[in-house]
Amino acid sequence: MMEDLDTEPVIPSLDLTVLDCPDALQLATFYAKLLGWRVEEGSDSDWAELIPPRGRRSEDDPEGEASLAFQKVADFRRPTWPDGDHPQQFHLDLSVTDIDRAEPRALALGATVHEHQPSASGSFRVYLDPAGHPFCLCLTA
């Protein structure tokens, strides 16, 4: 179908990124604590959503923030990044002002430092969340 250039296009906005995992509530709790967000009331081990500090985007709050959700997958396979049968699948980049100071909290919450660290400059560091998804702590510019 050709786009009608005479009408205003409908531009989508990012609303929710959903991560597959073995236990939705457990992984949601990890990210809620890491990011300082809240787990939405009614979340459980099958489906859990996070509420960002300024509120989640919704019909009632179109200016709210995009958020994260987690869904249980019975045959979930941990990512095997950077290689393997189940590579990274996706990853999150989380901005911080000081990686060395942010790392102890991430580790205390259940993250692990990935053995593969591709940043020669040290501008980011790769971790695994408790379900094995890679995420990076990245220095803010």
CSV table of N, CA and C in Angstrom, one decimal:
chain,number,residue,atom,x,y,z
A,1,MET,N,0.8,-1.2,0.0
A,1,MET,CA,0.0,0.0,0.0
A,1,MET,C,0.9,1.2,0.0
A,2,MET,N,0.6,2.2,-0.8
A,2,MET,CA,1.3,3.4,-0.9
A,2,MET,C,0.9,4.4,0.2
A,3,GLU,N,1.8,5.1,0.8
A,3,GLU,CA,1.5,6.1,1.8
A,3,GLU,C,0.9,7.3,1.1
A,4,ASP,N,-0.2,7.8,1.7
A,4,ASP,CA,-0.9,9.0,1.2
A,4,ASP,C,-0.1,10.2,1.8
A,5,LEU,N,0.6,10.8,0.9
A,5,LEU,CA,1.5,12.0,1.3
A,5,LEU,C,0.7,13.2,1.7
A,6,ASP,N,-0.6,13.2,1.3
A,6,ASP,CA,-1.5,14.4,1.6
A,6,ASP,C,-2.1,14.4,3.0
A,7,THR,N,-2.0,13.2,3.7
A,7,THR,CA,-2.5,13.2,5.1
A,7,THR,C,-1.4,13.0,6.1
A,8,GLU,N,-1.7,13.4,7.3
A,8,GLU,CA,-0.7,13.3,8.4
A,8,GLU,C,-0.5,11.8,8.7
A,9,PRO,N,0.7,11.4,8.7
A,9,PRO,CA,1.0,9.9,9.0
A,9,PRO,C,0.7,9.6,10.5
A,10,VAL,N,0.3,8.4,10.8
A,10,VAL,CA,0.2,8.0,12.2
A,10,VAL,C,1.5,7.4,12.6
A,11,ILE,N,2.2,8.1,13.5
A,11,ILE,CA,3.6,7.7,13.9
A,11,ILE,C,3.5,6.9,15.2
A,12,PRO,N,3.9,5.7,15.3
A,12,PRO,CA,3.8,5.0,16.5
A,12,PRO,C,4.9,5.5,17.5
A,13,SER,N,4.6,5.2,18.8
A,13,SER,CA,5.6,5.5,19.8
A,13,SER,C,5.9,4.3,20.6
A,14,LEU,N,7.1,4.1,21.1
A,14,LEU,CA,7.4,2.9,21.9
A,14,LEU,C,6.6,3.0,23.2
A,15,ASP,N,5.9,1.9,23.5
A,15,ASP,CA,5.1,1.8,24.6
A,15,ASP,C,5.7,0.8,25.7
A,16,LEU,N,5.9,-0.4,25.2
A,16,LEU,CA,6.3,-1.4,26.2
A,16,LEU,C,7.2,-2.4,25.5
A,17,THR,N,8.3,-2.7,26.1
A,17,THR,CA,9.2,-3.8,25.7
A,17,THR,C,9.0,-5.0,26.6
A,18,VAL,N,8.7,-6.1,26.0
A,18,VAL,CA,8.4,-7.3,26.8
A,18,VAL,C,9.5,-8.3,26.7
A,19,LEU,N,10.0,-8.8,27.8
A,19,LEU,CA,11.1,-9.8,27.9
A,19,LEU,C,10.5,-11.1,28.2
A,20,ASP,N,10.9,-12.1,27.5
A,20,ASP,CA,10.5,-13.5,27.9
A,20,ASP,C,11.5,-13.9,29.0
A,21,CYS,N,11.0,-14.8,29.9
A,21,CYS,CA,11.8,-15.2,31.0
A,21,CYS,C,11.1,-16.4,31.7
A,22,PRO,N,11.8,-17.1,32.6
A,22,PRO,CA,11.2,-18.2,33.3
A,22,PRO,C,10.2,-17.8,34.4
A,23,ASP,N,10.4,-16.6,35.0
A,23,ASP,CA,9.5,-16.1,36.1
A,23,ASP,C,9.4,-14.6,36.0
A,24,ALA,N,8.2,-14.2,35.5
A,24,ALA,CA,8.0,-12.8,35.2
A,24,ALA,C,8.2,-11.9,36.5
A,25,LEU,N,7.6,-12.3,37.6
A,25,LEU,CA,7.7,-11.4,38.8
A,25,LEU,C,9.1,-11.3,39.3
A,26,GLN,N,9.8,-12.4,39.3
A,26,GLN,CA,11.2,-12.4,39.7
A,26,GLN,C,12.1,-11.4,38.9
A,27,LEU,N,11.9,-11.5,37.6
A,27,LEU,CA,12.8,-10.6,36.7
A,27,LEU,C,12.3,-9.2,36.8
A,28,ALA,N,11.0,-9.0,36.9
A,28,ALA,CA,10.4,-7.6,37.1
A,28,ALA,C,11.0,-7.0,38.3
A,29,THR,N,11.0,-7.7,39.4
A,29,THR,CA,11.5,-7.2,40.7
A,29,THR,C,13.0,-6.8,40.6
A,30,PHE,N,13.8,-7.6,39.9
A,30,PHE,CA,15.2,-7.3,39.6
A,30,PHE,C,15.3,-5.9,38.9
A,31,TYR,N,14.6,-5.8,37.8
A,31,TYR,CA,14.7,-4.5,37.1
A,31,TYR,C,14.1,-3.3,37.8
A,32,ALA,N,13.0,-3.6,38.6
A,32,ALA,CA,12.4,-2.5,39.4
A,32,ALA,C,13.4,-1.9,40.4
A,33,LYS,N,14.1,-2.8,41.0
A,33,LYS,CA,15.1,-2.4,42.0
A,33,LYS,C,16.3,-1.8,41.3
A,34,LEU,N,16.7,-2.3,40.2
A,34,LEU,CA,17.9,-1.7,39.5
A,34,LEU,C,17.6,-0.3,39.0
A,35,LEU,N,16.4,-0.1,38.4
A,35,LEU,CA,16.0,1.1,37.8
A,35,LEU,C,15.3,2.1,38.8
A,36,GLY,N,14.9,1.6,40.0
A,36,GLY,CA,14.2,2.5,40.9
A,36,GLY,C,12.7,2.7,40.5
A,37,TRP,N,12.2,1.7,39.8
A,37,TRP,CA,10.8,1.8,39.3
A,37,TRP,C,9.9,0.9,40.2
A,38,ARG,N,8.6,0.8,40.0
A,38,ARG,CA,7.7,0.0,40.8
A,38,ARG,C,7.2,-1.1,39.9
A,39,VAL,N,6.9,-2.3,40.6
A,39,VAL,CA,6.3,-3.4,39.9
A,39,VAL,C,4.8,-3.1,40.0
A,40,GLU,N,4.1,-3.2,38.9
A,40,GLU,CA,2.6,-2.9,38.9
A,40,GLU,C,1.9,-3.8,39.7
A,41,GLU,N,0.9,-3.3,40.5
A,41,GLU,CA,0.1,-4.1,41.3
A,41,GLU,C,-0.7,-5.2,40.5
A,42,GLY,N,-0.8,-6.4,41.0
A,42,GLY,CA,-1.4,-7.5,40.2
A,42,GLY,C,-0.4,-8.3,39.4
A,43,SER,N,0.8,-7.9,39.3
A,43,SER,CA,1.8,-8.6,38.6
A,43,SER,C,2.0,-10.0,39.2
A,44,ASP,N,2.3,-11.0,38.4
A,44,ASP,CA,2.6,-12.3,39.0
A,44,ASP,C,3.7,-13.0,38.2
A,45,SER,N,3.9,-14.3,38.5
A,45,SER,CA,5.0,-15.0,37.9
A,45,SER,C,4.8,-15.3,36.4
A,46,ASP,N,3.5,-15.1,35.9
A,46,ASP,CA,3.3,-15.3,34.5
A,46,ASP,C,3.4,-13.9,33.7
A,47,TRP,N,3.0,-12.8,34.3
A,47,TRP,CA,3.1,-11.5,33.6
A,47,TRP,C,3.3,-10.4,34.6
A,48,ALA,N,4.3,-9.6,34.4
A,48,ALA,CA,4.6,-8.5,35.3
A,48,ALA,C,5.0,-7.2,34.5
A,49,GLU,N,4.5,-6.1,34.9
A,49,GLU,CA,4.9,-4.8,34.3
A,49,GLU,C,5.5,-3.9,35.3
A,50,LEU,N,6.3,-3.0,34.8
A,50,LEU,CA,6.9,-2.0,35.6
A,50,LEU,C,6.3,-0.6,35.4
A,51,ILE,N,6.3,0.2,36.4
A,51,ILE,CA,5.8,1.6,36.3
A,51,ILE,C,7.0,2.5,36.5
A,52,PRO,N,7.3,3.3,35.5
A,52,PRO,CA,8.4,4.2,35.6
A,52,PRO,C,8.1,5.4,36.5
A,53,PRO,N,9.0,6.2,37.0
A,53,PRO,CA,8.8,7.2,38.0
A,53,PRO,C,7.7,8.2,37.5
A,54,ARG,N,7.7,8.6,36.2
A,54,ARG,CA,6.7,9.6,35.7
A,54,ARG,C,5.5,8.9,35.2
A,55,GLY,N,5.3,7.6,35.5
A,55,GLY,CA,4.1,6.9,35.0
A,55,GLY,C,4.3,6.3,33.7
A,56,ARG,N,3.6,5.2,33.5
A,56,ARG,CA,3.6,4.4,32.2
A,56,ARG,C,2.7,5.0,31.2
A,57,ARG,N,3.1,5.0,29.9
A,57,ARG,CA,2.3,5.5,28.8
A,57,ARG,C,1.0,4.7,28.8
A,58,SER,N,-0.1,5.5,28.7
A,58,SER,CA,-1.4,4.8,28.6
A,58,SER,C,-2.3,5.7,27.9
A,59,GLU,N,-3.6,5.3,27.6
A,59,GLU,CA,-4.6,6.1,27.0
A,59,GLU,C,-4.9,7.3,27.9
A,60,ASP,N,-4.8,7.2,29.2
A,60,ASP,CA,-5.1,8.3,30.1
A,60,ASP,C,-3.9,9.2,30.3
A,61,ASP,N,-2.7,8.6,30.0
A,61,ASP,CA,-1.4,9.4,30.1
A,61,ASP,C,-0.5,9.2,28.9
A,62,PRO,N,-0.9,9.8,27.7
A,62,PRO,CA,-0.1,9.6,26.5
A,62,PRO,C,1.3,10.2,26.6
A,63,GLU,N,1.6,11.0,27.6
A,63,GLU,CA,2.9,11.6,27.8
A,63,GLU,C,3.7,10.7,28.8
A,64,GLY,N,3.2,9.7,29.3
A,64,GLY,CA,3.9,8.8,30.2
A,64,GLY,C,5.1,8.2,29.5
A,65,GLU,N,5.9,7.4,30.3
A,65,GLU,CA,7.1,6.8,29.7
A,65,GLU,C,6.9,5.4,29.2
A,66,ALA,N,7.7,5.0,28.2
A,66,ALA,CA,7.7,3.6,27.8
A,66,ALA,C,8.2,2.8,28.9
A,67,SER,N,7.8,1.6,29.0
A,67,SER,CA,8.2,0.7,30.1
A,67,SER,C,8.6,-0.7,29.7
A,68,LEU,N,8.8,-1.5,30.7
A,68,LEU,CA,9.2,-2.9,30.5
A,68,LEU,C,8.1,-3.8,31.1
A,69,ALA,N,8.0,-4.9,30.4
A,69,ALA,CA,7.1,-6.0,31.0
A,69,ALA,C,7.8,-7.3,30.8
A,70,PHE,N,7.3,-8.3,31.5
A,70,PHE,CA,8.0,-9.6,31.5
A,70,PHE,C,6.9,-10.7,31.4
A,71,GLN,N,7.2,-11.7,30.5
A,71,GLN,CA,6.2,-12.8,30.4
A,71,GLN,C,6.9,-14.1,30.5
A,72,LYS,N,6.2,-15.0,31.3
A,72,LYS,CA,6.8,-16.3,31.5
A,72,LYS,C,6.7,-17.1,30.2
A,73,VAL,N,7.7,-17.8,29.9
A,73,VAL,CA,7.8,-18.7,28.8
A,73,VAL,C,8.2,-20.1,29.3
A,74,ALA,N,7.4,-21.1,29.2
A,74,ALA,CA,7.6,-22.4,29.8
A,74,ALA,C,8.9,-23.0,29.3
A,75,ASP,N,9.3,-22.9,28.1
A,75,ASP,CA,10.5,-23.5,27.6
A,75,ASP,C,11.6,-22.4,27.3
A,76,PHE,N,11.6,-21.4,28.2
A,76,PHE,CA,12.6,-20.3,28.0
A,76,PHE,C,14.0,-20.9,28.0
A,77,ARG,N,14.8,-20.4,27.0
A,77,ARG,CA,16.2,-20.7,26.9
A,77,ARG,C,17.1,-19.5,27.2
A,78,ARG,N,18.0,-19.6,28.1
A,78,ARG,CA,18.9,-18.4,28.4
A,78,ARG,C,19.6,-18.0,27.1
A,79,PRO,N,19.8,-16.7,26.9
A,79,PRO,CA,20.6,-16.3,25.8
A,79,PRO,C,22.1,-16.8,25.9
A,80,THR,N,22.7,-17.0,24.8
A,80,THR,CA,24.1,-17.5,24.8
A,80,THR,C,25.0,-16.5,24.2
A,81,TRP,N,24.7,-15.2,24.3
A,81,TRP,CA,25.5,-14.1,23.7
A,81,TRP,C,27.0,-14.2,24.1
A,82,PRO,N,28.0,-14.0,23.3
A,82,PRO,CA,27.8,-13.5,21.9
A,82,PRO,C,27.6,-14.5,20.8
A,83,ASP,N,27.7,-15.8,21.2
A,83,ASP,CA,27.6,-16.9,20.2
A,83,ASP,C,26.6,-17.9,20.7
A,84,GLY,N,26.4,-19.0,19.9
A,84,GLY,CA,25.6,-20.1,20.4
A,84,GLY,C,24.3,-20.2,19.7
A,85,ASP,N,23.5,-21.2,20.2
A,85,ASP,CA,22.2,-21.5,19.7
A,85,ASP,C,21.2,-20.4,20.0
A,86,HIS,N,21.3,-19.7,21.0
A,86,HIS,CA,20.3,-18.7,21.4
A,86,HIS,C,21.1,-17.4,21.7
A,87,PRO,N,21.5,-16.7,20.7
A,87,PRO,CA,22.3,-15.4,20.9
A,87,PRO,C,21.5,-14.4,21.7
A,88,GLN,N,22.0,-13.2,21.8
A,88,GLN,CA,21.5,-12.2,22.7
A,88,GLN,C,20.0,-12.0,22.7
A,89,GLN,N,19.3,-12.1,21.6
A,89,GLN,CA,17.9,-11.9,21.4
A,89,GLN,C,17.5,-10.4,21.5
A,90,PHE,N,18.0,-9.7,22.4
A,90,PHE,CA,17.9,-8.3,22.6
A,90,PHE,C,18.8,-7.9,23.7
A,91,HIS,N,19.0,-6.6,23.9
A,91,HIS,CA,19.6,-6.2,25.2
A,91,HIS,C,19.2,-4.7,25.5
A,92,LEU,N,19.3,-4.4,26.8
A,92,LEU,CA,19.0,-3.0,27.2
A,92,LEU,C,20.3,-2.3,27.5
A,93,ASP,N,20.4,-1.0,27.1
A,93,ASP,CA,21.5,-0.1,27.5
A,93,ASP,C,20.9,0.8,28.5
A,94,LEU,N,21.6,0.8,29.7
A,94,LEU,CA,21.2,1.6,30.8
A,94,LEU,C,22.2,2.7,31.1
A,95,SER,N,21.9,3.9,31.0
A,95,SER,CA,22.9,5.0,31.2
A,95,SER,C,23.2,5.3,32.7
A,96,VAL,N,24.5,5.4,32.9
A,96,VAL,CA,24.9,5.8,34.3
A,96,VAL,C,26.0,6.8,34.2
A,97,THR,N,26.3,7.5,35.2
A,97,THR,CA,27.4,8.5,35.2
A,97,THR,C,28.7,7.9,35.6
A,98,ASP,N,28.6,6.7,36.3
A,98,ASP,CA,29.9,6.1,36.8
A,98,ASP,C,29.6,4.6,36.8
A,99,ILE,N,30.2,3.8,35.9
A,99,ILE,CA,30.0,2.4,35.8
A,99,ILE,C,30.5,1.7,37.1
A,100,ASP,N,31.7,2.0,37.5
A,100,ASP,CA,32.3,1.4,38.7
A,100,ASP,C,31.4,1.6,40.0
A,101,ARG,N,30.8,2.7,40.1
A,101,ARG,CA,29.9,3.0,41.3
A,101,ARG,C,28.5,2.3,41.1
A,102,ALA,N,28.1,2.1,39.9
A,102,ALA,CA,26.7,1.5,39.6
A,102,ALA,C,26.8,0.0,39.7
A,103,GLU,N,28.0,-0.6,39.4
A,103,GLU,CA,28.1,-2.0,39.3
A,103,GLU,C,27.8,-2.8,40.6
A,104,PRO,N,28.3,-2.4,41.8
A,104,PRO,CA,28.0,-3.1,43.0
A,104,PRO,C,26.5,-3.3,43.2
A,105,ARG,N,25.7,-2.3,43.0
A,105,ARG,CA,24.2,-2.4,43.2
A,105,ARG,C,23.6,-3.5,42.2
A,106,ALA,N,24.0,-3.4,40.9
A,106,ALA,CA,23.5,-4.4,40.0
A,106,ALA,C,23.9,-5.8,40.4
A,107,LEU,N,25.1,-6.0,40.8
A,107,LEU,CA,25.6,-7.3,41.2
A,107,LEU,C,24.8,-7.8,42.5
A,108,ALA,N,24.6,-6.9,43.4
A,108,ALA,CA,23.9,-7.3,44.7
A,108,ALA,C,22.4,-7.7,44.4
A,109,LEU,N,21.9,-7.1,43.3
A,109,LEU,CA,20.5,-7.4,42.9
A,109,LEU,C,20.4,-8.7,42.1
A,110,GLY,N,21.5,-9.3,41.7
A,110,GLY,CA,21.5,-10.6,41.0
A,110,GLY,C,22.1,-10.6,39.6
A,111,ALA,N,22.6,-9.5,39.2
A,111,ALA,CA,23.3,-9.4,37.9
A,111,ALA,C,24.7,-10.1,38.0
A,112,THR,N,25.2,-10.5,36.9
A,112,THR,CA,26.6,-11.0,36.8
A,112,THR,C,27.3,-10.3,35.7
A,113,VAL,N,28.6,-10.1,35.9
A,113,VAL,CA,29.4,-9.5,34.8
A,113,VAL,C,29.6,-10.6,33.8
A,114,HIS,N,29.4,-10.2,32.5
A,114,HIS,CA,29.6,-11.1,31.4
A,114,HIS,C,31.1,-11.3,31.2
A,115,GLU,N,31.5,-12.5,30.8
A,115,GLU,CA,32.9,-12.7,30.5
A,115,GLU,C,33.4,-12.0,29.3
A,116,HIS,N,32.5,-11.7,28.3
A,116,HIS,CA,32.8,-11.0,27.1
A,116,HIS,C,32.6,-9.5,27.2
A,117,GLN,N,33.6,-8.7,27.2
A,117,GLN,CA,33.6,-7.3,27.3
A,117,GLN,C,34.1,-6.6,26.1
A,118,PRO,N,33.3,-6.3,25.1
A,118,PRO,CA,33.8,-5.8,23.8
A,118,PRO,C,34.2,-4.3,23.8
A,119,SER,N,34.0,-3.5,24.9
A,119,SER,CA,34.3,-2.1,24.9
A,119,SER,C,35.8,-1.9,25.2
A,120,ALA,N,36.6,-1.5,24.2
A,120,ALA,CA,38.0,-1.2,24.4
A,120,ALA,C,38.2,0.1,25.2
A,121,SER,N,37.2,1.0,25.0
A,121,SER,CA,37.4,2.3,25.7
A,121,SER,C,36.8,2.3,27.1
A,122,GLY,N,36.0,1.3,27.5
A,122,GLY,CA,35.4,1.2,28.8
A,122,GLY,C,34.2,2.1,28.9
A,123,SER,N,33.6,2.5,27.7
A,123,SER,CA,32.4,3.3,27.8
A,123,SER,C,31.1,2.5,28.1
A,124,PHE,N,31.2,1.2,28.1
A,124,PHE,CA,30.1,0.4,28.6
A,124,PHE,C,30.6,-0.9,29.1
A,125,ARG,N,29.8,-1.6,29.9
A,125,ARG,CA,30.2,-2.9,30.5
A,125,ARG,C,29.0,-3.8,30.3
A,126,VAL,N,29.2,-5.1,30.0
A,126,VAL,CA,28.1,-6.0,29.7
A,126,VAL,C,27.9,-6.9,30.9
A,127,TYR,N,26.6,-7.0,31.3
A,127,TYR,CA,26.1,-7.8,32.4
A,127,TYR,C,25.1,-8.8,31.9
A,128,LEU,N,24.7,-9.8,32.8
A,128,LEU,CA,23.6,-10.6,32.5
A,128,LEU,C,22.6,-10.5,33.7
A,129,ASP,N,21.3,-10.3,33.3
A,129,ASP,CA,20.3,-10.3,34.4
A,129,ASP,C,20.1,-11.7,34.9
A,130,PRO,N,19.2,-11.9,35.9
A,130,PRO,CA,19.1,-13.2,36.5
A,130,PRO,C,18.5,-14.3,35.5
A,131,ALA,N,17.9,-13.9,34.5
A,131,ALA,CA,17.4,-14.8,33.5
A,131,ALA,C,18.4,-15.0,32.3
A,132,GLY,N,19.5,-14.3,32.4
A,132,GLY,CA,20.6,-14.5,31.4
A,132,GLY,C,20.5,-13.5,30.2
A,133,HIS,N,19.6,-12.5,30.2
A,133,HIS,CA,19.6,-11.5,29.2
A,133,HIS,C,20.8,-10.5,29.4
A,134,PRO,N,21.5,-10.3,28.3
A,134,PRO,CA,22.6,-9.3,28.4
A,134,PRO,C,22.0,-7.9,28.6
A,135,PHE,N,22.6,-7.0,29.4
A,135,PHE,CA,22.3,-5.6,29.4
A,135,PHE,C,23.6,-4.9,29.7
A,136,CYS,N,23.6,-3.6,29.3
A,136,CYS,CA,24.9,-2.8,29.5
A,136,CYS,C,24.6,-1.6,30.4
A,137,LEU,N,25.6,-1.4,31.2
A,137,LEU,CA,25.7,-0.1,31.9
A,137,LEU,C,26.6,0.8,31.0
A,138,CYS,N,26.1,1.9,30.6
A,138,CYS,CA,26.8,2.8,29.6
A,138,CYS,C,27.0,4.1,30.2
A,139,LEU,N,28.2,4.7,30.0
A,139,LEU,CA,28.5,6.0,30.5
A,139,LEU,C,27.7,7.0,29.7
A,140,THR,N,27.1,7.9,30.4
A,140,THR,CA,26.3,9.0,29.8
A,140,THR,C,27.3,10.0,29.1
A,141,ALA,N,26.9,10.4,28.0
A,141,ALA,CA,27.9,11.3,27.3
A,141,ALA,C,27.9,12.7,27.9
